[in-house]
CSV table of C-alpha atoms in Angstrom, one decimal:
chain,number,residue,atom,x,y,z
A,1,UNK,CA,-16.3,22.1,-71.0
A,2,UNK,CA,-19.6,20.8,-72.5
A,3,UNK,CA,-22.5,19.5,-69.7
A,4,UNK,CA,-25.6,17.9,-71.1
A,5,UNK,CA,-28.8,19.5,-71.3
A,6,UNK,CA,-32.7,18.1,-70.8
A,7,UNK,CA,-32.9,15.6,-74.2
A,8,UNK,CA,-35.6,16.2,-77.0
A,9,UNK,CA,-37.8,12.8,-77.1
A,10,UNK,CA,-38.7,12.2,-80.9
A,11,UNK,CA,-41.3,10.0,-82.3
A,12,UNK,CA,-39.3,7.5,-83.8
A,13,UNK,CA,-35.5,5.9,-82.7
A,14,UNK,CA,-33.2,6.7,-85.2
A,15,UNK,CA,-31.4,4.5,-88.0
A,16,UNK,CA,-28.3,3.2,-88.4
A,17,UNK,CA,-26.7,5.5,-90.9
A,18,UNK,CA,-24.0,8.3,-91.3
A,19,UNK,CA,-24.7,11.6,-90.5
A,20,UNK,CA,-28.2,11.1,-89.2
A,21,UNK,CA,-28.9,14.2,-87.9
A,22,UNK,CA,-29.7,17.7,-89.5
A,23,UNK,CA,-29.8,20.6,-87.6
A,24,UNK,CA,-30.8,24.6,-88.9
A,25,UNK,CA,-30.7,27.3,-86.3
A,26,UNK,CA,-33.6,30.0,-86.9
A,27,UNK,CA,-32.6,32.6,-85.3
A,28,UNK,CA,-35.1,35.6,-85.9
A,29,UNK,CA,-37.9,33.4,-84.7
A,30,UNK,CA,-35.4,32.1,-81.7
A,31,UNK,CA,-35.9,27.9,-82.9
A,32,UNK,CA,-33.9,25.2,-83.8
A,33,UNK,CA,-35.0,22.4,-85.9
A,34,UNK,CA,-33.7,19.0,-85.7
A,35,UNK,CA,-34.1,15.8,-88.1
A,36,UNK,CA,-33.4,12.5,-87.3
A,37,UNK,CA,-34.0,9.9,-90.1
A,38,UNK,CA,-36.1,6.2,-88.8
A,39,UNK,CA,-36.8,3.6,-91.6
A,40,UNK,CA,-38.7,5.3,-94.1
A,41,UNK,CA,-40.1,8.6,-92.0
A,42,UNK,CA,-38.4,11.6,-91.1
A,43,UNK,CA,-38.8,12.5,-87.7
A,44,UNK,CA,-39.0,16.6,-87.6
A,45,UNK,CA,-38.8,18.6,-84.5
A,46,UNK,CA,-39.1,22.2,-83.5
A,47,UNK,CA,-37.3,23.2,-80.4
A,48,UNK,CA,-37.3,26.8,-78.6
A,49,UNK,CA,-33.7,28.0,-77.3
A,50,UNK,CA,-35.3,27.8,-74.3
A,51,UNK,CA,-36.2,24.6,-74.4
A,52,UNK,CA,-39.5,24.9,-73.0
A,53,UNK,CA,-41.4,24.6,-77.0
A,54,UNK,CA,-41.5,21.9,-79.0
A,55,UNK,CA,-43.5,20.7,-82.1
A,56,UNK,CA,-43.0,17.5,-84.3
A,57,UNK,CA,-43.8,16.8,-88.1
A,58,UNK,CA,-43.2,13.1,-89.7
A,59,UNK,CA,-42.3,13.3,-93.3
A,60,UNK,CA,-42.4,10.2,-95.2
A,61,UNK,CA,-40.7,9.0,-98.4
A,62,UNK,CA,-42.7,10.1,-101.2
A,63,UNK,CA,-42.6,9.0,-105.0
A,64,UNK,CA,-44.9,10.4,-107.5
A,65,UNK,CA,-48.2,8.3,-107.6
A,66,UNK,CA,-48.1,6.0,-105.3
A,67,UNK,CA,-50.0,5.9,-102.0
A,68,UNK,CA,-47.3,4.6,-99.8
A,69,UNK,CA,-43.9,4.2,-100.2
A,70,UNK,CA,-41.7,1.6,-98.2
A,71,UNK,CA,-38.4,3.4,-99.8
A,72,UNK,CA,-35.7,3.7,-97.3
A,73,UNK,CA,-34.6,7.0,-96.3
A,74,UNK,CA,-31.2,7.0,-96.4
A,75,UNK,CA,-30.2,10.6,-95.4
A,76,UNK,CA,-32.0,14.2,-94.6
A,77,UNK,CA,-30.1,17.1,-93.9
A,78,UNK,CA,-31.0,21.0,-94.1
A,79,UNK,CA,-29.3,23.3,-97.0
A,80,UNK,CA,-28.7,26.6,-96.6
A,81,UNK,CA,-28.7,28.8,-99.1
A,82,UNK,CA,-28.2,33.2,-99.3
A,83,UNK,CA,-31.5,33.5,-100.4
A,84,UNK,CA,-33.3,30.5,-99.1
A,85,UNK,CA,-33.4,26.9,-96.3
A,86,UNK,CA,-34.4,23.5,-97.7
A,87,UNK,CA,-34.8,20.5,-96.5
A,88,UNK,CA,-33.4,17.6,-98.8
A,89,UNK,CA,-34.7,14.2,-98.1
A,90,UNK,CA,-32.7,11.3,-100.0
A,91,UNK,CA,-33.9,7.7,-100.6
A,92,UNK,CA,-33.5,4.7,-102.3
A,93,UNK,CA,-36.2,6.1,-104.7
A,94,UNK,CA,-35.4,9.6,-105.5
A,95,UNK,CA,-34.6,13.2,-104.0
A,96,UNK,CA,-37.0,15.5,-102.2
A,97,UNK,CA,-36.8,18.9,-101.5
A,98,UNK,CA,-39.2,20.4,-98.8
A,99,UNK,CA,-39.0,24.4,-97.4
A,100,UNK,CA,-37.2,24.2,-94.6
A,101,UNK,CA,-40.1,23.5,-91.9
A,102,UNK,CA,-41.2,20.6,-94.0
A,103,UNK,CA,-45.0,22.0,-94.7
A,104,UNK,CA,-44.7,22.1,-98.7
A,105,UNK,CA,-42.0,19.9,-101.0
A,106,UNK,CA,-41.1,21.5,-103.6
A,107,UNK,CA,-39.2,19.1,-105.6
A,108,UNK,CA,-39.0,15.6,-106.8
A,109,UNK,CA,-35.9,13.8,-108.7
A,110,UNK,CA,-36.3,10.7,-109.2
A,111,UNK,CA,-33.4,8.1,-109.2
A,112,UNK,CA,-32.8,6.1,-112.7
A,113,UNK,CA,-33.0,2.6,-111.6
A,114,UNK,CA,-31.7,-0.1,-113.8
A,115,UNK,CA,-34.5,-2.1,-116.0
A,116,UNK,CA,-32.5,-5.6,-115.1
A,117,UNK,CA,-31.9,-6.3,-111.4
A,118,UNK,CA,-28.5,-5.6,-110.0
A,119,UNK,CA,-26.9,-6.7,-106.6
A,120,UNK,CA,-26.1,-3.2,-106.6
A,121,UNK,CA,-28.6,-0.9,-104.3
A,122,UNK,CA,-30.2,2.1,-106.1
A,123,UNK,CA,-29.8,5.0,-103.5
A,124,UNK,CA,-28.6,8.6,-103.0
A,125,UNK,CA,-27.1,9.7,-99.9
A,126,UNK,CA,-24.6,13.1,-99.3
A,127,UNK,CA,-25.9,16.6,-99.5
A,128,UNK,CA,-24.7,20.0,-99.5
A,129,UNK,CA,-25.7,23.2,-100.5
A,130,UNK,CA,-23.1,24.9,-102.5
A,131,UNK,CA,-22.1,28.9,-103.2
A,132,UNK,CA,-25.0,31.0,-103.9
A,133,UNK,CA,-27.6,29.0,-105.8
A,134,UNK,CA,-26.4,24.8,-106.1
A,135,UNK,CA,-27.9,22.0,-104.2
A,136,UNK,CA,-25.5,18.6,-104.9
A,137,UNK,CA,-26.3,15.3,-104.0
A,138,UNK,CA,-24.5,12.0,-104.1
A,139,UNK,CA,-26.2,9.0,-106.0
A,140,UNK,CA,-24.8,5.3,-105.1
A,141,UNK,CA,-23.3,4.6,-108.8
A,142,UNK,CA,-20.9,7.4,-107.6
A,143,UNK,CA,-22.5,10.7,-109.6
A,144,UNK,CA,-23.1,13.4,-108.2
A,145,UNK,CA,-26.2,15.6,-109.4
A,146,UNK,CA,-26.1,19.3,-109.5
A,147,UNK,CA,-29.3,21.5,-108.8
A,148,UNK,CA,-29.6,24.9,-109.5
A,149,UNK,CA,-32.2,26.4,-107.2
A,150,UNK,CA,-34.0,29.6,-107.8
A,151,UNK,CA,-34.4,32.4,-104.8
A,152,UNK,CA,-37.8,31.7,-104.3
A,153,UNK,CA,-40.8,28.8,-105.9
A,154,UNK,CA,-40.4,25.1,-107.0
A,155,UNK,CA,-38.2,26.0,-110.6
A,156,UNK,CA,-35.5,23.7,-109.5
A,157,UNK,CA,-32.8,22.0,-112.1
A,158,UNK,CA,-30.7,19.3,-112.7
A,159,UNK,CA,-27.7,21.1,-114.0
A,160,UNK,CA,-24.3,19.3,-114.2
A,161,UNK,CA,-24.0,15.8,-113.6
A,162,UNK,CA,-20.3,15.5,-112.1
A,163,UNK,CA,-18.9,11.3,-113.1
A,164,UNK,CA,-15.7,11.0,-111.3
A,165,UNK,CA,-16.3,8.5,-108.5
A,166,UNK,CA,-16.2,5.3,-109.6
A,167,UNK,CA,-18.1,4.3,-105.8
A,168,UNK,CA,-20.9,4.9,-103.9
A,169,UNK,CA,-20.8,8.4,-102.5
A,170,UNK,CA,-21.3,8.7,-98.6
A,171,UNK,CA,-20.8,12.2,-98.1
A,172,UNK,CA,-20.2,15.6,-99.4
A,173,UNK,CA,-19.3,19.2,-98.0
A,174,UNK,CA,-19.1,22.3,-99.2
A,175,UNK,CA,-16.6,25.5,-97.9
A,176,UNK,CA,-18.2,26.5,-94.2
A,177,UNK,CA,-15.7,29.2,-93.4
A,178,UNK,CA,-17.5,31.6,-95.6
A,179,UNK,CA,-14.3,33.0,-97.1
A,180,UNK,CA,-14.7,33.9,-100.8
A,181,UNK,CA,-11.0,33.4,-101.5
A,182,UNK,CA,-11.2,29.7,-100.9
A,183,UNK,CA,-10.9,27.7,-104.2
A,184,UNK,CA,-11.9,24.7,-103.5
A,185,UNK,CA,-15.6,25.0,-102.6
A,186,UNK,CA,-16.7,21.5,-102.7
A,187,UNK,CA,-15.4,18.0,-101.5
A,188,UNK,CA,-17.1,14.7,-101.7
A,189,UNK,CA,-15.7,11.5,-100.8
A,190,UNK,CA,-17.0,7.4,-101.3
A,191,UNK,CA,-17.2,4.3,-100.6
A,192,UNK,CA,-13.6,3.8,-101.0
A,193,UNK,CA,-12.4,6.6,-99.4
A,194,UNK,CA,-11.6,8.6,-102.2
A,195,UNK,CA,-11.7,12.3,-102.2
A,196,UNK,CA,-12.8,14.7,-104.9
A,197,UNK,CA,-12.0,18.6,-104.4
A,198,UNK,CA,-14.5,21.1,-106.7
A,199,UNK,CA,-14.8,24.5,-107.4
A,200,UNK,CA,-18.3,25.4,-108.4
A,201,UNK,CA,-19.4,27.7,-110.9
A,202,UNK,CA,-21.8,27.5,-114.2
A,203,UNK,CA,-19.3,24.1,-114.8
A,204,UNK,CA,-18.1,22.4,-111.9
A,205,UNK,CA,-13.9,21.7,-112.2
A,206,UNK,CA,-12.7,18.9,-110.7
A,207,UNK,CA,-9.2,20.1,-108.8
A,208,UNK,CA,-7.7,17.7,-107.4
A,209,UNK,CA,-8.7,13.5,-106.5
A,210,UNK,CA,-7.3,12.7,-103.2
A,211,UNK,CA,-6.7,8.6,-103.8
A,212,UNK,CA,-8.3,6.5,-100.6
A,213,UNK,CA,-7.3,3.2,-98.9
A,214,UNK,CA,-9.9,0.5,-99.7
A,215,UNK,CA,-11.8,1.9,-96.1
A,216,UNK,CA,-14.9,4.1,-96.6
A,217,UNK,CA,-14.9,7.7,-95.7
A,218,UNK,CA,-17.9,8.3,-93.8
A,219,UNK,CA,-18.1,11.8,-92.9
A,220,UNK,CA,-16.1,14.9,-95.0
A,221,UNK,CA,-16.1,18.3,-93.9
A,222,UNK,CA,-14.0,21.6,-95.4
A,223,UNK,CA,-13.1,24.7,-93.8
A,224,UNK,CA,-10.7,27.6,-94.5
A,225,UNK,CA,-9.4,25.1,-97.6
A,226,UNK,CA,-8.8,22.2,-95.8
A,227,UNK,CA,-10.7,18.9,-96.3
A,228,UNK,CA,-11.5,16.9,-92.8
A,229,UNK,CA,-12.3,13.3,-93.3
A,230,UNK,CA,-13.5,10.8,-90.7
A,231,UNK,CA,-13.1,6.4,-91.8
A,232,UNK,CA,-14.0,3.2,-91.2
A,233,UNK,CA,-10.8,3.0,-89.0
A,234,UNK,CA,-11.7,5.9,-86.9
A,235,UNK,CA,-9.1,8.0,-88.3
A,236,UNK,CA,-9.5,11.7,-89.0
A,237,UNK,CA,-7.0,12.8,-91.5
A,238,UNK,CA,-6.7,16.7,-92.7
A,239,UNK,CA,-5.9,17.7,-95.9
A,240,UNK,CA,-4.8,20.9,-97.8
A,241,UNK,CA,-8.1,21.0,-100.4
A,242,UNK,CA,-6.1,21.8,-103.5
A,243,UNK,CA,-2.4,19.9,-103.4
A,244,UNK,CA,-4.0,17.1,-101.6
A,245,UNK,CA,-0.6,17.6,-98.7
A,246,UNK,CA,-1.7,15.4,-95.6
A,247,UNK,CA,-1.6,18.2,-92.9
A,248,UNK,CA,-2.7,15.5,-89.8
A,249,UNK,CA,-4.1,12.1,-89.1
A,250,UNK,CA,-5.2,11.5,-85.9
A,251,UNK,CA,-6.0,8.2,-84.1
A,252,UNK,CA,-9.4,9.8,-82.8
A,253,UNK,CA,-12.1,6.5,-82.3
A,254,UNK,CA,-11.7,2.8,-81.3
A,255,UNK,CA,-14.1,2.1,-83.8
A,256,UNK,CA,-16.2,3.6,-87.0
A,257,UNK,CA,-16.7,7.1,-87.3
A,258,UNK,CA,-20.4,8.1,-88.5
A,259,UNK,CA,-20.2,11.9,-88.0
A,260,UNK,CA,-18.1,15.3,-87.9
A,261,UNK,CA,-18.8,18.4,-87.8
A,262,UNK,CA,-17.3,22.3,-87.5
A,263,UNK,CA,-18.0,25.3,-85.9
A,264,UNK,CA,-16.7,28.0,-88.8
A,265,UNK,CA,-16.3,30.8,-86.3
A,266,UNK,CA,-14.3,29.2,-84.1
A,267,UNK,CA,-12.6,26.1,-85.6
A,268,UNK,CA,-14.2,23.7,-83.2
A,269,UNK,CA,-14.5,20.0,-84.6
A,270,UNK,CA,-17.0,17.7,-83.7
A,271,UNK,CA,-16.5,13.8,-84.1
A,272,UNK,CA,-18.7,10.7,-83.1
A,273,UNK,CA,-18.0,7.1,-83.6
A,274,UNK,CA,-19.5,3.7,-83.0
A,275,UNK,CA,-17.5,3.5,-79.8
A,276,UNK,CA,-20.5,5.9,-77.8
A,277,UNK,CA,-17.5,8.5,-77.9
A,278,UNK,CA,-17.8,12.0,-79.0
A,279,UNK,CA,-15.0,14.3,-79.0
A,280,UNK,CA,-14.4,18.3,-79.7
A,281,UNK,CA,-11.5,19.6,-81.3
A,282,UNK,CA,-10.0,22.8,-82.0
A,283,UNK,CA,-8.4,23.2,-85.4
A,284,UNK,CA,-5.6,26.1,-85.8
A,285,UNK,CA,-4.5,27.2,-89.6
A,286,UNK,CA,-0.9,28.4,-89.5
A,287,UNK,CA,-1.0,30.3,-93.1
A,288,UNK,CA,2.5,31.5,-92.8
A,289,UNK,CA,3.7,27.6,-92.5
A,290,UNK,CA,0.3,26.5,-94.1
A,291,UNK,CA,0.1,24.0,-91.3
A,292,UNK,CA,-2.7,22.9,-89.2
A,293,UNK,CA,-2.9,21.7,-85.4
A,294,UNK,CA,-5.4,20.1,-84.2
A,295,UNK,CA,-5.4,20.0,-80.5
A,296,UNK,CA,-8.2,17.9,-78.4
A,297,UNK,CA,-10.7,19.5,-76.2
A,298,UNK,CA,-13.2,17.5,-74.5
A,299,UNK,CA,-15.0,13.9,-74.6
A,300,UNK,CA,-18.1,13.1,-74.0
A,301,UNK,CA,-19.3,9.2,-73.2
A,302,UNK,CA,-22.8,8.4,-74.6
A,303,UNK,CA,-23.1,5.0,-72.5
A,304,UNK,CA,-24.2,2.4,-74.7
A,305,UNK,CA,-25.1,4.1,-77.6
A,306,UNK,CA,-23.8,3.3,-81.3
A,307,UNK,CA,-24.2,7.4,-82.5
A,308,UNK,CA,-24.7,7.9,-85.5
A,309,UNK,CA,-25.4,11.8,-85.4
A,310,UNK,CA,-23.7,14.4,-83.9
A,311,UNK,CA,-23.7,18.5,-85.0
A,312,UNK,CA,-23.1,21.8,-83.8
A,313,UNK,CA,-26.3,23.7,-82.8
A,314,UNK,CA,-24.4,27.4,-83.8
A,315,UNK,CA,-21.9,28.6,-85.8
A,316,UNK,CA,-19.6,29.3,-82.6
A,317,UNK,CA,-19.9,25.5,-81.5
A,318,UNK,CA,-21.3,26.7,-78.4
A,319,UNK,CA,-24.2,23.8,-78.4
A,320,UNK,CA,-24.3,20.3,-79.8
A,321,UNK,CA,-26.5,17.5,-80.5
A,322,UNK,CA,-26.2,13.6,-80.7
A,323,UNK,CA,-28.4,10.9,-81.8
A,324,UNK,CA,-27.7,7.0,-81.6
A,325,UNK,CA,-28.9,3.9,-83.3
A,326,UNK,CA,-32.6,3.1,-81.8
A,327,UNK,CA,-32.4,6.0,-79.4
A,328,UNK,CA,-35.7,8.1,-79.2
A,329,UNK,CA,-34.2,11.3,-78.4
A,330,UNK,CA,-31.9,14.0,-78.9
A,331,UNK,CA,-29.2,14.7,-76.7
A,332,UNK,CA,-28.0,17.8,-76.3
A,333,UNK,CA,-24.8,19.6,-75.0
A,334,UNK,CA,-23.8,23.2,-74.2
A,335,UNK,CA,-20.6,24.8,-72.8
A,336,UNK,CA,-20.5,25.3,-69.1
């Protein structure tokens, strides 16, 4: 179904964390960009559809007055708004908010670090761009911070702080279907497993709290008002947004799963796992029997890789990409 395409060589081999890969498809100017996170550096590339074009840019982790930072970056991912693309950068220092080719940052939050030393780690990781005009993004003491972002210059603001996890937050989706008639809008999930559902708005409501099972939920997803969450077990499990009903679990990966992903036109799932696995599958809603079927599609063995990225390259999930733990490249798949 998928066959694999020439790879993108970046500058640096990427890290060992969840989700590390960001992707945002530019389609008037025909490019993709991709961002893989190494250490503390972003590794930014520019790649034609045709694949014959690429440039890179290395963003490093910033913090107001200082020269050089050593803070680790712990996740960068693109956010697409209606009016407007950022790229957020998190760390173990703050947030940063670049335009979307990474040339200017306009923003800088910075993380409120305890005055005694904890054995807790100071980090914020999880990022989604929400509705028309919000930017959240998970902090490890299990907040979640709420950004209101204007259509245009650097007038960003903390808005809502949302305290209902009581652990680290490792990921965080908002609705990808684009159907307005969805409540739920928002899901986030921790260290635990736990699930929150949102709906956003000028206050955020909490929904509904999906209880986890002492195994970290490492990768969330939500489409057409279902919530798709990958674990530490290599489990997916699917589950209606707002009751919280288990629709599916599936038994998908031997071993940890760091990343999934959907295709909102076409219900395509994407999931990658410490086992060098990464499978496709096809999710079907059923609204009449508000059911959902998940049927598998195709697998694709990355020998010898730990992956810790994988995302669709479109909205059809006609294309995807995959990066693994100290691999200098991007691999990349498209449908035969």
């Amino acid at each position: 179904m998928y066959h694999k395409e020439k790879s993108i060589q970046i500058k640096n081999s990427a890290s060992s964390l969840y989700n590390n890969l960001g992707v945002l498809r530019i389609a008037p100017r025909r490019l993709t960009y991709f961002t893989v996170v190494h250490a503390n550096v972003v590794n930014m590339v520019s790649a034609s559809w045709d694949g014959l074009n690429y440039s890179h840019r290395q963003l490093q982790s910033k913090e107001p007055n200082v020269a050089t930072s050593t803070s680790l970056i712990m996740q960068a991912a693109f956010c697409a708004l209606p009016s407007r693309d950022l790229l957020v950068v998190t760390s173990q220092k703050g947030i940063q908010m670049y335009e979307s080719d990474g040339s200017i940052m306009v923003y800088w939050h910075a993380l409120d670090t305890p005055e005694t030393s904890t054995a807790q780690a100071v980090f914020a990781r999880g990022i989604t761009a929400v509705w028309e005009n919000y930017i959240c993004v998970g902090v490890s003491s299990g907040v979640i911070l709420v950004f209101d972002v204007p259509s245009k210059g650097s007038n960003i603001t903390l808005s809502e702080v949302l305290e209902e996890h009581k652990e680290s937050i490792t990921d965080m989706a908002s609705e990808c279907s684009g159907s307005q008639e969805c409540i739920a809008d928002l899901v986030s999930a921790d260290d635990g497993g736990n699930l929150c559902v949102w709906k956003s708005g000028e206050e955020f409501q909490l929904l509904n709290k999906i209880p986890g099972f002492d195994m970290s939920c490492s990768s969330v997803k939500l489409w057409k008002g279902t919530v798709v969450a990958g674990y530490g077990t290599g489990q997916i499990r699917l589950y209606e947004a707002v009751t919280g009903i288990l629709h599916a679990e599936v038994n998908a990966h031997a071993r940890w799963i760091y990343s999934l992903d959907i295709a909102p036109f076409s219900g395509l799932l994407l999931s990658a796992a410490e086992d060098s696995l990464v499978r496709v599958w096809h999710l079907t809603l059923t609204p009449e029997t508000n059911s959902v079927e998940v049927a598998h599609l195709h697998n694709e063995c990355v020998t010898d890789t730990q992956i810790c990225g994988a995302k669709f390259c479109d909205g059809d999930g006609y294309a995807f990409a995959v990066t693994g733990y100290d691999l200098s490249e991007i691999i990349r798949y498209t449908q035969s």
